[in-house]
Amino acid sequence: MEETVAEFLRRTILKIPMYEMMTILKAWDFFPEEQLQTVNFRQRKEQLAVDLVLLCEKKSASLNDVALLDIIYTQAHRNHKVWDVFQMSEEPDDDVNLFDMEQFKSSFKKTLQRALRNVTVSFRNAEENAVWIRVAWGTQCSKPNQYKPTYVVYYPQTPYAFASLSTLKSTVPLLGQALKIASNHHQIMKMDLRSRHLDSLKAIVFKQYNQVFENHNSTKPLQERNLGQNRNVDPRLIHENTVEKERIQRITEETFGDYPQPQLEFAQYKLETKFKSDINRGILAEREEPLRCLVKFSSPHLLEALKSLAPAGIADAPLSPLLTCIPSKRKNYFKIRDK
Amino acid sequence: MSVLMPMDKLPGLNKATILLVGTEDALLQQLAEAMLQEDCASELQVHLAKSLPLPSNGSRPRIDLIVFVINLHSKYSFQNVEESLCHVDSRFFLGKLCFLATGAGQESHCSVHQSMVVKLAHTYRSPLLFCDLEVESFRASMAQRLVRMLQICAGHVPGVSALNLLSLLRSSESPSLEEL
């Protein structure tokens, strides 16, 4: 085994937390079950890594095997990466092509290899027909950098791909090109949607977030539900605005629905608008160029936070449609300009 | 325009009613529960409202004290109080009304400057209390203070009236707005 591959393997193993080590190694399926039992998992991780690398050397692990292990680790820790969403489109008069996974994989790999002689491309099939792709980028003369890879999750039969882009920015156009060609699409563009939570992005893009799976008591009117909760309240305590509260609850439910919201960390609004004033005079009003401003809302769970604004009394209901349209418009980057 | 009147109803025997007005229901609820836990010779009733005017309700007892709760972290709560003040009869400003500002402890979260609430209280000649309602011990002591004020405003403390209390509080206040 080459030294660089051994080092790559060692570093990948060190990334894996101890409580997951057994599960991930089993999923990797490089060692048979009996051999894994012989490994001492009680020792310190550095020592364990050395032992595992030795075992891999005996079995002549290849670069591809280690890349596969890296994919498995990333799949288990997908929320550590930031994911962008790409949408592809076909020409209107294109024939409907039957999707062939093997053909896609080979075409993708070939496109990249033709452009940059040195790339490492690895694939792993996942649930729901999706394929995870890992690309390590090199140049015409240097070997691929295994520590800044790009991950792509592509759903065949849909025009969508989710990508965790490498910090090597120059690789993005080539990646887009390869995806487009391999999947027989005509155009590819990046959507204005980004988050760490891959599953939430999936739910938003495929419009699956508004499915409620449990049986809700949604037939019971709102008042009964609220009164039921307040049975233990002191009779000396009286709420004057119950009608208003019900209105807010109703509007919130109409806007956000009864289901848990997909998880996003931020929403960003870029404003480019001219200054508007009642007075119609003054330096700012005469300014020809629009004013530029950036507003960013951040939260560990942005949509749930927005949903709770009106019931908590921090904002009036209904909320601005700019905030509530995020899942339905499938974007969390907005540009607002004068019409 | 419906206006809340201080004297339009007869007082209940030994009853004292306070109205807490503020946008954040959770804070009001906690303060109300803290007040109701106090040992008090009078029969307390706490009404919570988001804003004024109140929905019309014939069975509502006479309100003895109104407390406007402003969260310094929220301009919305300040605006709400400003708008609600239009629906209060002027006789409440003779000691039966006070302002309570919460959230001063976290300076970085404050979007309403303290001087704004000070000016508001000064304009309406009413006392301004500061209390971080999210801290339980502060909330409990504020609840005690409000219960005592409520008893005075309801006339249950012999020898002290709401107007007396107002002038007592006024003289111990920090320097007037002109000197600030």
Short mmCIF file of C-alpha atoms in Angstrom, two decimals:
data_model
loop_
_atom_site.label_atom_id
_atom_site.label_comp_id
_atom_site.label_asym_id
_atom_site.label_seq_id
_atom_site.Cartn_x
_atom_site.Cartn_y
_atom_site.Cartn_z
CA MET A 1 0.00 0.00 0.00
CA GLU A 2 1.35 3.40 -0.93
CA GLU A 3 2.39 5.72 1.86
CA THR A 4 -0.07 8.42 0.86
CA VAL A 5 -2.93 5.91 0.82
CA ALA A 6 -1.90 4.55 4.21
CA GLU A 7 -1.82 8.06 5.65
CA PHE A 8 -5.20 8.86 4.09
CA LEU A 9 -6.59 5.67 5.66
CA ARG A 10 -5.08 6.48 9.05
CA ARG A 11 -6.53 10.00 9.06
CA THR A 12 -9.95 8.76 7.97
CA ILE A 13 -10.04 6.19 10.78
CA LEU A 14 -9.02 8.85 13.30
CA LYS A 15 -12.00 10.97 12.25
CA ILE A 16 -14.46 8.22 13.22
CA PRO A 17 -15.69 8.50 16.83
CA MET A 18 -15.09 5.37 18.91
CA TYR A 19 -18.76 4.64 19.56
CA GLU A 20 -19.33 4.38 15.80
CA MET A 21 -16.18 2.53 14.87
CA MET A 22 -17.69 -0.96 14.77
CA THR A 23 -20.80 0.11 12.84
CA ILE A 24 -18.83 1.96 10.21
CA LEU A 25 -16.27 -0.78 9.74
CA LYS A 26 -19.10 -3.28 9.34
CA ALA A 27 -20.77 -1.08 6.74
CA TRP A 28 -17.44 -0.77 4.92
CA ASP A 29 -17.39 -4.55 4.65
CA PHE A 30 -13.68 -4.64 3.90
CA PHE A 31 -12.93 -7.03 6.75
CA PRO A 32 -14.97 -10.18 7.31
CA GLU A 33 -16.86 -10.35 10.59
CA GLU A 34 -14.46 -12.87 12.17
CA GLN A 35 -11.45 -10.68 11.51
CA LEU A 36 -13.13 -7.65 13.10
CA GLN A 37 -13.73 -9.68 16.26
CA THR A 38 -9.99 -10.18 16.61
CA VAL A 39 -9.28 -6.45 16.71
CA ASN A 40 -8.93 -4.84 20.10
CA PHE A 41 -11.40 -1.96 20.21
CA ARG A 42 -10.63 -1.12 23.80
CA GLN A 43 -7.29 0.50 23.10
CA ARG A 44 -6.71 4.17 22.33
CA LYS A 45 -7.79 5.35 18.91
CA GLU A 46 -4.27 6.17 17.69
CA GLN A 47 -3.14 2.63 18.41
CA LEU A 48 -6.31 1.14 16.94
CA ALA A 49 -5.72 3.12 13.75
CA VAL A 50 -2.19 1.73 13.47
CA ASP A 51 -3.51 -1.83 13.91
CA LEU A 52 -6.23 -1.35 11.30
CA VAL A 53 -3.82 0.17 8.78
CA LEU A 54 -1.52 -2.86 9.19
CA LEU A 55 -4.47 -5.19 8.56
CA CYS A 56 -5.44 -3.20 5.48
CA GLU A 57 -1.90 -3.37 4.16
CA LYS A 58 -1.98 -7.16 4.43
CA LYS A 59 -5.18 -7.16 2.41
CA SER A 60 -3.79 -4.62 -0.10
CA ALA A 61 -6.42 -1.96 0.38
CA SER A 62 -6.63 0.35 -2.59
CA LEU A 63 -7.25 4.09 -2.78
CA ASN A 64 -10.78 3.32 -3.86
CA ASP A 65 -11.40 1.23 -0.74
CA VAL A 66 -10.30 4.08 1.49
CA ALA A 67 -12.39 6.57 -0.48
CA LEU A 68 -15.37 4.31 0.13
CA LEU A 69 -14.69 4.39 3.87
CA ASP A 70 -14.59 8.19 3.65
CA ILE A 71 -18.00 8.20 1.94
CA ILE A 72 -19.48 5.97 4.66
CA TYR A 73 -18.12 8.27 7.35
CA THR A 74 -19.57 11.34 5.59
CA GLN A 75 -22.93 9.63 5.17
CA ALA A 76 -23.03 9.08 8.91
CA HIS A 77 -22.02 12.70 9.56
CA ARG A 78 -23.76 14.45 6.71
CA ASN A 79 -24.72 17.40 8.90
CA HIS A 80 -21.07 18.36 9.30
CA LYS A 81 -21.01 19.58 5.71
CA VAL A 82 -22.84 22.45 4.08
CA TRP A 83 -24.95 21.30 1.12
CA ASP A 84 -25.91 23.25 -2.00
CA VAL A 85 -28.66 22.18 -4.37
CA PHE A 86 -28.32 21.94 -8.15
CA GLN A 87 -31.20 21.70 -10.57
CA MET A 88 -30.80 20.38 -14.07
CA SER A 89 -33.10 20.78 -17.04
CA GLU A 90 -33.54 19.11 -20.36
CA GLU A 91 -34.33 20.54 -23.73
CA PRO A 92 -38.11 20.44 -24.25
CA ASP A 93 -37.89 18.20 -27.29
CA ASP A 94 -35.37 15.75 -25.89
CA ASP A 95 -36.37 12.13 -25.88
CA VAL A 96 -36.97 10.61 -22.51
CA ASN A 97 -33.89 8.55 -21.81
CA LEU A 98 -34.03 5.49 -19.65
CA PHE A 99 -31.61 5.96 -16.79
CA ASP A 100 -28.74 3.49 -16.59
CA MET A 101 -26.73 3.71 -13.37
CA GLU A 102 -23.60 2.09 -14.75
CA GLN A 103 -23.65 4.31 -17.80
CA PHE A 104 -24.06 7.39 -15.59
CA LYS A 105 -21.13 6.42 -13.40
CA SER A 106 -18.78 5.70 -16.27
CA SER A 107 -19.78 8.83 -18.18
CA PHE A 108 -19.30 10.99 -15.06
CA LYS A 109 -15.89 9.55 -14.37
CA LYS A 110 -14.78 9.81 -17.99
CA THR A 111 -15.80 13.46 -18.28
CA LEU A 112 -13.74 14.38 -15.24
CA GLN A 113 -10.77 12.31 -16.25
CA ARG A 114 -10.74 13.80 -19.73
CA ALA A 115 -10.53 17.29 -18.27
CA LEU A 116 -8.18 16.69 -15.34
CA ARG A 117 -6.05 13.66 -15.67
CA ASN A 118 -5.81 13.22 -11.91
CA VAL A 119 -9.10 12.72 -10.15
CA THR A 120 -10.35 10.08 -7.72
CA VAL A 121 -13.99 9.30 -8.32
CA SER A 122 -15.87 6.89 -6.05
CA PHE A 123 -19.51 5.86 -5.95
CA ARG A 124 -21.74 4.30 -3.33
CA ASN A 125 -25.39 3.48 -3.79
CA ALA A 126 -27.71 4.61 -1.02
CA GLU A 127 -31.34 4.37 -0.01
CA GLU A 128 -34.13 5.53 -2.31
CA ASN A 129 -32.07 4.92 -5.44
CA ALA A 130 -29.70 7.77 -4.63
CA VAL A 131 -26.01 7.57 -5.46
CA TRP A 132 -23.28 9.20 -3.38
CA ILE A 133 -20.30 10.41 -5.39
CA ARG A 134 -16.96 11.44 -3.94
CA VAL A 135 -14.49 13.41 -6.05
CA ALA A 136 -10.93 14.21 -4.99
CA TRP A 137 -9.42 16.83 -7.28
CA GLY A 138 -5.92 16.96 -8.74
CA THR A 139 -4.50 18.83 -11.73
CA GLN A 140 -2.81 17.78 -14.97
CA CYS A 141 0.44 17.34 -13.10
CA SER A 142 -0.35 16.86 -9.40
CA LYS A 143 -2.02 14.01 -7.59
CA PRO A 144 -5.54 14.41 -6.20
CA ASN A 145 -5.88 16.09 -2.83
CA GLN A 146 -7.79 13.55 -0.74
CA TYR A 147 -8.47 16.00 2.04
CA LYS A 148 -10.64 18.48 0.15
CA PRO A 149 -13.12 16.30 -1.70
CA THR A 150 -16.51 17.17 -3.11
CA TYR A 151 -19.49 14.98 -2.24
CA VAL A 152 -22.54 14.78 -4.48
CA VAL A 153 -25.81 13.03 -3.75
CA TYR A 154 -27.68 12.49 -6.98
CA TYR A 155 -31.25 11.22 -7.28
CA PRO A 156 -31.68 9.68 -10.71
CA GLN A 157 -35.05 10.19 -12.34
CA THR A 158 -35.08 13.63 -10.75
CA PRO A 159 -33.23 16.68 -11.99
CA TYR A 160 -31.73 17.36 -8.55
CA ALA A 161 -28.31 16.87 -7.06
CA PHE A 162 -27.07 17.92 -3.64
CA ALA A 163 -23.42 18.84 -3.38
CA SER A 164 -21.05 19.59 -0.57
CA LEU A 165 -18.55 21.60 -2.52
CA SER A 166 -14.83 21.41 -1.98
CA THR A 167 -13.04 24.57 -0.90
CA LEU A 168 -11.26 24.44 -4.25
CA LYS A 169 -13.66 26.81 -5.98
CA SER A 170 -12.38 26.23 -9.48
CA THR A 171 -13.80 22.72 -9.43
CA VAL A 172 -17.44 23.78 -9.40
CA PRO A 173 -17.96 24.41 -13.13
CA LEU A 174 -16.31 21.14 -14.05
CA LEU A 175 -18.45 19.26 -11.54
CA GLY A 176 -21.57 20.80 -13.01
CA GLN A 177 -20.46 19.88 -16.48
CA ALA A 178 -19.84 16.26 -15.54
CA LEU A 179 -23.22 15.91 -13.79
CA LYS A 180 -25.01 17.46 -16.73
CA ILE A 181 -23.39 15.30 -19.34
CA ALA A 182 -23.58 12.05 -17.42
CA SER A 183 -27.26 12.45 -16.63
CA ASN A 184 -28.20 13.59 -20.14
CA HIS A 185 -29.32 17.05 -19.18
CA HIS A 186 -28.90 20.24 -21.09
CA GLN A 187 -28.43 22.78 -18.35
CA ILE A 188 -27.45 22.87 -14.73
CA MET A 189 -27.83 25.70 -12.26
CA LYS A 190 -27.37 26.21 -8.56
CA MET A 191 -30.56 26.85 -6.61
CA ASP A 192 -30.66 29.55 -3.94
CA LEU A 193 -30.92 26.96 -1.23
CA ARG A 194 -28.26 25.92 1.23
CA SER A 195 -28.19 24.12 4.57
CA ARG A 196 -26.27 21.61 6.68
CA HIS A 197 -29.31 19.40 6.99
CA LEU A 198 -29.31 17.25 3.87
CA ASP A 199 -32.53 15.48 4.81
CA SER A 200 -34.35 18.78 5.27
CA LEU A 201 -33.09 20.00 1.89
CA LYS A 202 -34.39 16.81 0.36
CA ALA A 203 -37.77 17.31 2.02
CA ILE A 204 -38.00 20.86 0.72
CA VAL A 205 -36.85 20.11 -2.83
CA PHE A 206 -39.08 17.08 -3.25
CA LYS A 207 -41.95 18.77 -1.41
CA GLN A 208 -42.18 16.02 1.18
CA TYR A 209 -42.19 18.20 4.28
CA ASN A 210 -45.94 18.62 4.57
CA GLN A 211 -46.80 15.00 5.10
CA VAL A 212 -48.15 14.19 8.49
CA PHE A 213 -47.76 10.56 9.39
CA GLU A 214 -49.40 10.24 12.79
CA ASN A 215 -53.11 10.58 13.34
CA HIS A 216 -53.78 14.06 14.56
CA ASN A 217 -56.81 15.25 16.46
CA SER A 218 -57.18 17.90 13.83
CA THR A 219 -60.92 17.45 13.76
CA LYS A 220 -61.26 18.77 17.30
CA PRO A 221 -61.78 22.53 17.19
CA LEU A 222 -58.95 24.70 18.40
CA GLN A 223 -60.74 25.96 21.53
CA GLU A 224 -61.30 22.48 22.91
CA ARG A 225 -57.65 21.63 22.51
CA ASN A 226 -56.52 24.78 24.30
CA LEU A 227 -59.04 24.48 27.10
CA GLY A 228 -57.95 20.92 27.69
CA GLN A 229 -54.44 22.13 28.34
CA ASN A 230 -55.54 24.79 30.80
CA ARG A 231 -57.46 22.60 33.22
CA ASN A 232 -55.02 23.19 36.04
CA VAL A 233 -54.94 26.96 35.78
CA ASP A 234 -55.85 29.09 38.74
CA PRO A 235 -59.39 30.50 38.37
CA ARG A 236 -58.09 33.82 39.62
CA LEU A 237 -56.08 34.14 36.42
CA ILE A 238 -58.05 35.38 33.44
CA HIS A 239 -56.88 35.77 29.87
CA GLU A 240 -58.59 38.67 28.17
CA ASN A 241 -57.47 38.07 24.62
CA THR A 242 -58.49 34.46 23.99
CA VAL A 243 -60.11 35.39 20.68
CA GLU A 244 -56.91 37.07 19.50
CA LYS A 245 -54.83 34.09 20.64
CA GLU A 246 -57.03 31.73 18.70
CA ARG A 247 -56.71 33.91 15.61
CA ILE A 248 -52.93 33.80 15.88
CA GLN A 249 -52.93 30.02 16.39
CA ARG A 250 -55.17 29.59 13.40
CA ILE A 251 -53.09 31.81 11.11
CA THR A 252 -49.87 30.14 12.25
CA GLU A 253 -51.31 26.74 11.54
CA GLU A 254 -52.56 27.84 8.14
CA THR A 255 -49.18 29.26 7.19
CA PHE A 256 -46.87 26.65 8.66
CA GLY A 257 -49.06 23.61 8.93
CA ASP A 258 -49.33 21.09 11.69
CA TYR A 259 -46.15 19.18 10.86
CA PRO A 260 -42.52 19.66 11.99
CA GLN A 261 -40.68 22.15 9.80
CA PRO A 262 -37.59 21.22 7.75
CA GLN A 263 -34.41 22.36 9.41
CA LEU A 264 -32.52 25.32 7.97
CA GLU A 265 -29.89 27.45 9.68
CA PHE A 266 -30.35 30.77 7.99
CA ALA A 267 -32.19 32.95 5.49
CA GLN A 268 -30.40 35.75 3.69
CA TYR A 269 -31.99 38.75 2.01
CA LYS A 270 -30.02 41.05 -0.27
CA LEU A 271 -31.78 44.33 -0.81
CA GLU A 272 -31.00 46.63 -3.68
CA THR A 273 -33.60 49.32 -3.56
CA LYS A 274 -33.73 53.01 -4.03
CA PHE A 275 -34.42 55.23 -1.07
CA LYS A 276 -38.10 56.05 -0.69
CA SER A 277 -39.28 58.93 1.41
CA ASP A 278 -42.44 60.93 1.91
CA ILE A 279 -40.60 64.20 1.80
CA ASN A 280 -39.17 63.65 -1.69
CA ARG A 281 -36.20 65.84 -1.00
CA GLY A 282 -32.80 65.41 0.46
CA ILE A 283 -29.56 63.80 -0.58
CA LEU A 284 -30.72 60.21 -0.17
CA ALA A 285 -33.86 60.67 -2.24
CA GLU A 286 -31.88 62.17 -5.13
CA ARG A 287 -29.38 59.36 -5.17
CA GLU A 288 -29.49 57.49 -8.44
CA GLU A 289 -27.85 54.28 -7.32
CA PRO A 290 -29.86 51.88 -5.21
CA LEU A 291 -28.89 51.30 -1.61
CA ARG A 292 -27.49 47.90 -0.83
CA CYS A 293 -28.08 46.04 2.36
CA LEU A 294 -27.87 42.47 3.58
CA VAL A 295 -30.14 41.01 6.23
CA LYS A 296 -29.45 37.55 7.59
CA PHE A 297 -31.60 35.55 9.98
CA SER A 298 -29.77 32.73 11.76
CA SER A 299 -31.05 30.06 14.05
CA PRO A 300 -30.37 26.41 14.91
CA HIS A 301 -33.84 25.73 13.49
CA LEU A 302 -34.97 28.78 11.55
CA LEU A 303 -38.41 27.68 10.41
CA GLU A 304 -39.54 26.50 13.84
CA ALA A 305 -38.30 29.80 15.28
CA LEU A 306 -40.32 31.77 12.70
CA LYS A 307 -43.35 29.59 13.43
CA SER A 308 -43.18 30.44 17.13
CA LEU A 309 -42.76 34.23 16.67
CA ALA A 310 -46.44 35.13 16.59
CA PRO A 311 -47.64 32.77 19.35
CA ALA A 312 -44.83 34.04 21.60
CA GLY A 313 -45.94 37.62 21.07
CA ILE A 314 -42.70 38.75 19.46
CA ALA A 315 -44.25 39.55 16.08
CA ASP A 316 -47.68 40.14 14.67
CA ALA A 317 -49.50 37.48 12.67
CA PRO A 318 -49.52 37.05 9.70
CA LEU A 319 -45.76 37.16 9.17
CA SER A 320 -44.22 38.71 6.12
CA PRO A 321 -44.56 36.43 3.09
CA LEU A 322 -40.81 36.87 2.52
CA LEU A 323 -40.28 34.74 5.61
CA THR A 324 -43.07 32.25 5.16
CA CYS A 325 -42.39 31.43 1.52
CA ILE A 326 -39.02 29.77 2.22
CA PRO A 327 -40.06 26.11 1.98
CA SER A 328 -42.61 26.63 -0.76
CA LYS A 329 -40.26 28.68 -2.96
CA ARG A 330 -37.38 26.36 -2.10
CA LYS A 331 -34.95 29.15 -1.42
CA ASN A 332 -33.21 30.74 1.52
CA TYR A 333 -31.26 33.33 -0.47
CA PHE A 334 -33.35 36.23 -1.71
CA LYS A 335 -32.57 39.26 -3.85
CA ILE A 336 -35.02 42.07 -3.47
CA ARG A 337 -34.99 44.79 -6.09
CA ASP A 338 -37.25 47.63 -7.04
CA LYS A 339 -39.77 46.51 -9.60
CA MET B 1 -63.14 54.16 21.00
CA SER B 2 -63.58 52.08 24.13
CA VAL B 3 -61.67 53.39 27.09
CA LEU B 4 -60.90 51.55 30.29
CA MET B 5 -62.49 53.40 33.21
CA PRO B 6 -61.28 53.21 36.80
CA MET B 7 -64.52 54.02 38.54
CA ASP B 8 -67.29 52.73 36.30
CA LYS B 9 -68.06 49.75 38.52
CA LEU B 10 -68.61 49.17 42.21
CA PRO B 11 -65.70 47.51 44.02
CA GLY B 12 -66.11 43.91 45.12
CA LEU B 13 -65.89 43.17 48.82
CA ASN B 14 -62.23 42.60 49.68
CA LYS B 15 -61.45 42.08 45.98
CA ALA B 16 -58.42 43.49 44.21
CA THR B 17 -57.99 43.16 40.45
CA ILE B 18 -54.83 43.83 38.49
CA LEU B 19 -54.49 43.99 34.72
CA LEU B 20 -51.16 43.06 33.14
CA VAL B 21 -50.78 44.28 29.57
CA GLY B 22 -47.93 43.06 27.37
CA THR B 23 -47.20 41.22 24.12
CA GLU B 24 -45.32 38.27 25.55
CA ASP B 25 -47.85 35.97 27.09
CA ALA B 26 -45.31 33.63 28.66
CA LEU B 27 -43.78 36.45 30.74
CA LEU B 28 -47.16 37.75 31.86
CA GLN B 29 -48.28 34.25 32.79
CA GLN B 30 -45.22 33.65 34.95
CA LEU B 31 -45.56 37.00 36.71
CA ALA B 32 -49.26 36.36 37.32
CA GLU B 33 -48.58 32.94 38.82
CA ALA B 34 -45.89 34.44 41.07
CA MET B 35 -48.37 37.05 42.29
CA LEU B 36 -51.10 34.51 42.97
CA GLN B 37 -48.69 32.51 45.10
CA GLU B 38 -48.31 35.42 47.51
CA ASP B 39 -50.13 35.31 50.82
CA CYS B 40 -52.56 38.15 50.70
CA ALA B 41 -55.50 39.18 52.84
CA SER B 42 -57.39 40.48 49.79
CA GLU B 43 -58.94 38.27 47.12
CA LEU B 44 -56.68 38.69 44.13
CA GLN B 45 -57.64 38.47 40.49
CA VAL B 46 -55.12 38.80 37.69
CA HIS B 47 -56.19 39.64 34.15
CA LEU B 48 -53.77 39.21 31.28
CA ALA B 49 -54.16 41.08 28.02
CA LYS B 50 -52.02 41.49 24.97
CA SER B 51 -53.21 45.00 24.22
CA LEU B 52 -56.01 47.45 24.80
CA PRO B 53 -58.89 47.91 24.14
CA LEU B 54 -60.15 44.84 25.94
CA PRO B 55 -62.98 42.87 24.40
CA SER B 56 -66.26 43.98 25.89
CA ASN B 57 -67.21 41.91 28.91
CA GLY B 58 -69.85 42.94 31.37
CA SER B 59 -68.73 40.58 34.10
CA ARG B 60 -65.21 41.96 34.33
CA PRO B 61 -64.62 43.47 37.79
CA ARG B 62 -63.28 46.95 38.39
CA ILE B 63 -59.59 47.20 37.52
CA ASP B 64 -57.59 48.63 40.42
CA LEU B 65 -54.11 48.67 38.91
CA ILE B 66 -52.81 48.43 35.35
CA VAL B 67 -49.24 47.32 34.72
CA PHE B 68 -47.84 47.79 31.21
CA VAL B 69 -45.05 45.30 30.62
CA ILE B 70 -42.42 46.35 28.09
CA ASN B 71 -39.72 43.96 26.96
CA LEU B 72 -36.63 46.04 26.18
CA HIS B 73 -35.59 43.35 23.68
CA SER B 74 -38.64 43.99 21.51
CA LYS B 75 -39.62 47.22 19.78
CA TYR B 76 -42.90 45.53 19.02
CA SER B 77 -43.76 45.31 22.73
CA PHE B 78 -42.93 49.01 23.19
CA GLN B 79 -45.10 50.06 20.25
CA ASN B 80 -47.91 47.89 21.53
CA VAL B 81 -47.86 49.63 24.91
CA GLU B 82 -47.76 53.09 23.30
CA GLU B 83 -50.85 52.24 21.26
CA SER B 84 -52.70 50.72 24.21
CA LEU B 85 -52.17 53.82 26.33
CA CYS B 86 -54.73 55.66 24.20
CA HIS B 87 -57.43 53.41 25.57
CA VAL B 88 -56.88 54.23 29.22
CA ASP B 89 -58.90 56.85 31.04
CA SER B 90 -56.81 59.70 32.44
CA ARG B 91 -57.83 58.94 36.04
CA PHE B 92 -55.71 55.79 35.96
CA PHE B 93 -52.65 58.01 35.79
CA LEU B 94 -53.31 59.14 39.36
CA GLY B 95 -51.43 56.21 40.82
CA LYS B 96 -53.38 53.29 39.37
CA LEU B 97 -51.00 52.62 36.53
CA CYS B 98 -47.32 51.75 36.27
CA PHE B 99 -44.80 50.58 33.72
CA LEU B 100 -42.62 47.52 34.11
CA ALA B 101 -39.54 47.14 31.89
CA THR B 102 -37.92 43.74 31.59
CA GLY B 103 -34.77 42.58 29.88
CA ALA B 104 -32.44 45.39 30.96
CA GLY B 105 -29.96 42.82 32.24
CA GLN B 106 -28.98 41.67 28.75
CA GLU B 107 -27.74 44.93 27.27
CA SER B 108 -26.71 43.38 23.97
CA HIS B 109 -30.25 42.16 23.24
CA CYS B 110 -31.94 45.47 23.95
CA SER B 111 -33.44 47.19 20.95
CA VAL B 112 -35.43 49.65 23.04
CA HIS B 113 -33.20 52.12 24.80
CA GLN B 114 -33.81 52.66 28.50
CA SER B 115 -34.26 56.37 27.94
CA MET B 116 -37.29 55.64 25.78
CA VAL B 117 -39.16 53.92 28.59
CA VAL B 118 -38.01 56.56 31.06
CA LYS B 119 -39.41 59.23 28.78
CA LEU B 120 -42.66 57.33 28.34
CA ALA B 121 -43.12 56.95 32.09
CA HIS B 122 -42.27 60.61 32.58
CA THR B 123 -44.80 61.68 29.94
CA TYR B 124 -47.54 59.79 31.69
CA ARG B 125 -46.34 60.79 35.18
CA SER B 126 -46.38 57.18 36.28
CA PRO B 127 -43.83 55.01 38.07
CA LEU B 128 -41.40 52.89 36.07
CA LEU B 129 -40.15 49.63 37.54
CA PHE B 130 -37.28 47.58 36.18
CA CYS B 131 -37.22 43.84 36.66
CA ASP B 132 -35.78 40.92 34.74
CA LEU B 133 -38.90 38.79 34.71
CA GLU B 134 -37.02 35.79 33.39
CA VAL B 135 -35.05 35.43 36.62
CA GLU B 136 -37.19 33.70 39.20
CA SER B 137 -35.96 35.49 42.30
CA PHE B 138 -36.39 38.95 40.73
CA ARG B 139 -39.80 37.95 39.48
CA ALA B 140 -40.87 36.78 42.94
CA SER B 141 -39.82 40.01 44.62
CA MET B 142 -41.50 42.09 41.90
CA ALA B 143 -44.65 40.02 42.40
CA GLN B 144 -44.58 40.84 46.10
CA ARG B 145 -44.16 44.52 45.33
CA LEU B 146 -47.03 44.51 42.83
CA VAL B 147 -49.37 42.73 45.25
CA ARG B 148 -48.63 45.40 47.84
CA MET B 149 -49.23 48.19 45.31
CA LEU B 150 -52.43 46.49 44.23
CA GLN B 151 -53.74 46.36 47.77
CA ILE B 152 -53.09 50.07 48.17
CA CYS B 153 -54.76 50.89 44.85
CA ALA B 154 -57.79 48.81 45.78
CA GLY B 155 -58.06 50.79 48.98
CA HIS B 156 -57.36 47.85 51.29
CA VAL B 157 -54.55 49.54 53.17
CA PRO B 158 -55.93 52.06 55.66
CA GLY B 159 -54.34 55.48 55.52
CA VAL B 160 -52.62 55.09 52.15
CA SER B 161 -54.28 55.83 48.81
CA ALA B 162 -53.04 55.30 45.28
CA LEU B 163 -52.30 59.00 44.96
CA ASN B 164 -50.25 58.98 48.17
CA LEU B 165 -48.24 56.10 46.87
CA LEU B 166 -47.63 57.89 43.61
CA SER B 167 -46.20 60.97 45.29
CA LEU B 168 -44.09 58.82 47.59
CA LEU B 169 -42.63 56.99 44.61
CA ARG B 170 -42.13 60.22 42.69
CA SER B 171 -40.01 61.89 45.34
CA SER B 172 -37.58 58.98 45.59
CA GLU B 173 -37.08 58.81 41.81
CA SER B 174 -33.83 59.60 40.07
CA PRO B 175 -33.35 63.19 38.78
CA SER B 176 -36.03 64.49 36.44
CA LEU B 177 -35.79 64.19 32.67
CA GLU B 178 -34.52 67.75 32.23
CA GLU B 179 -31.43 66.99 34.23
CA LEU B 180 -30.67 63.75 32.30
#
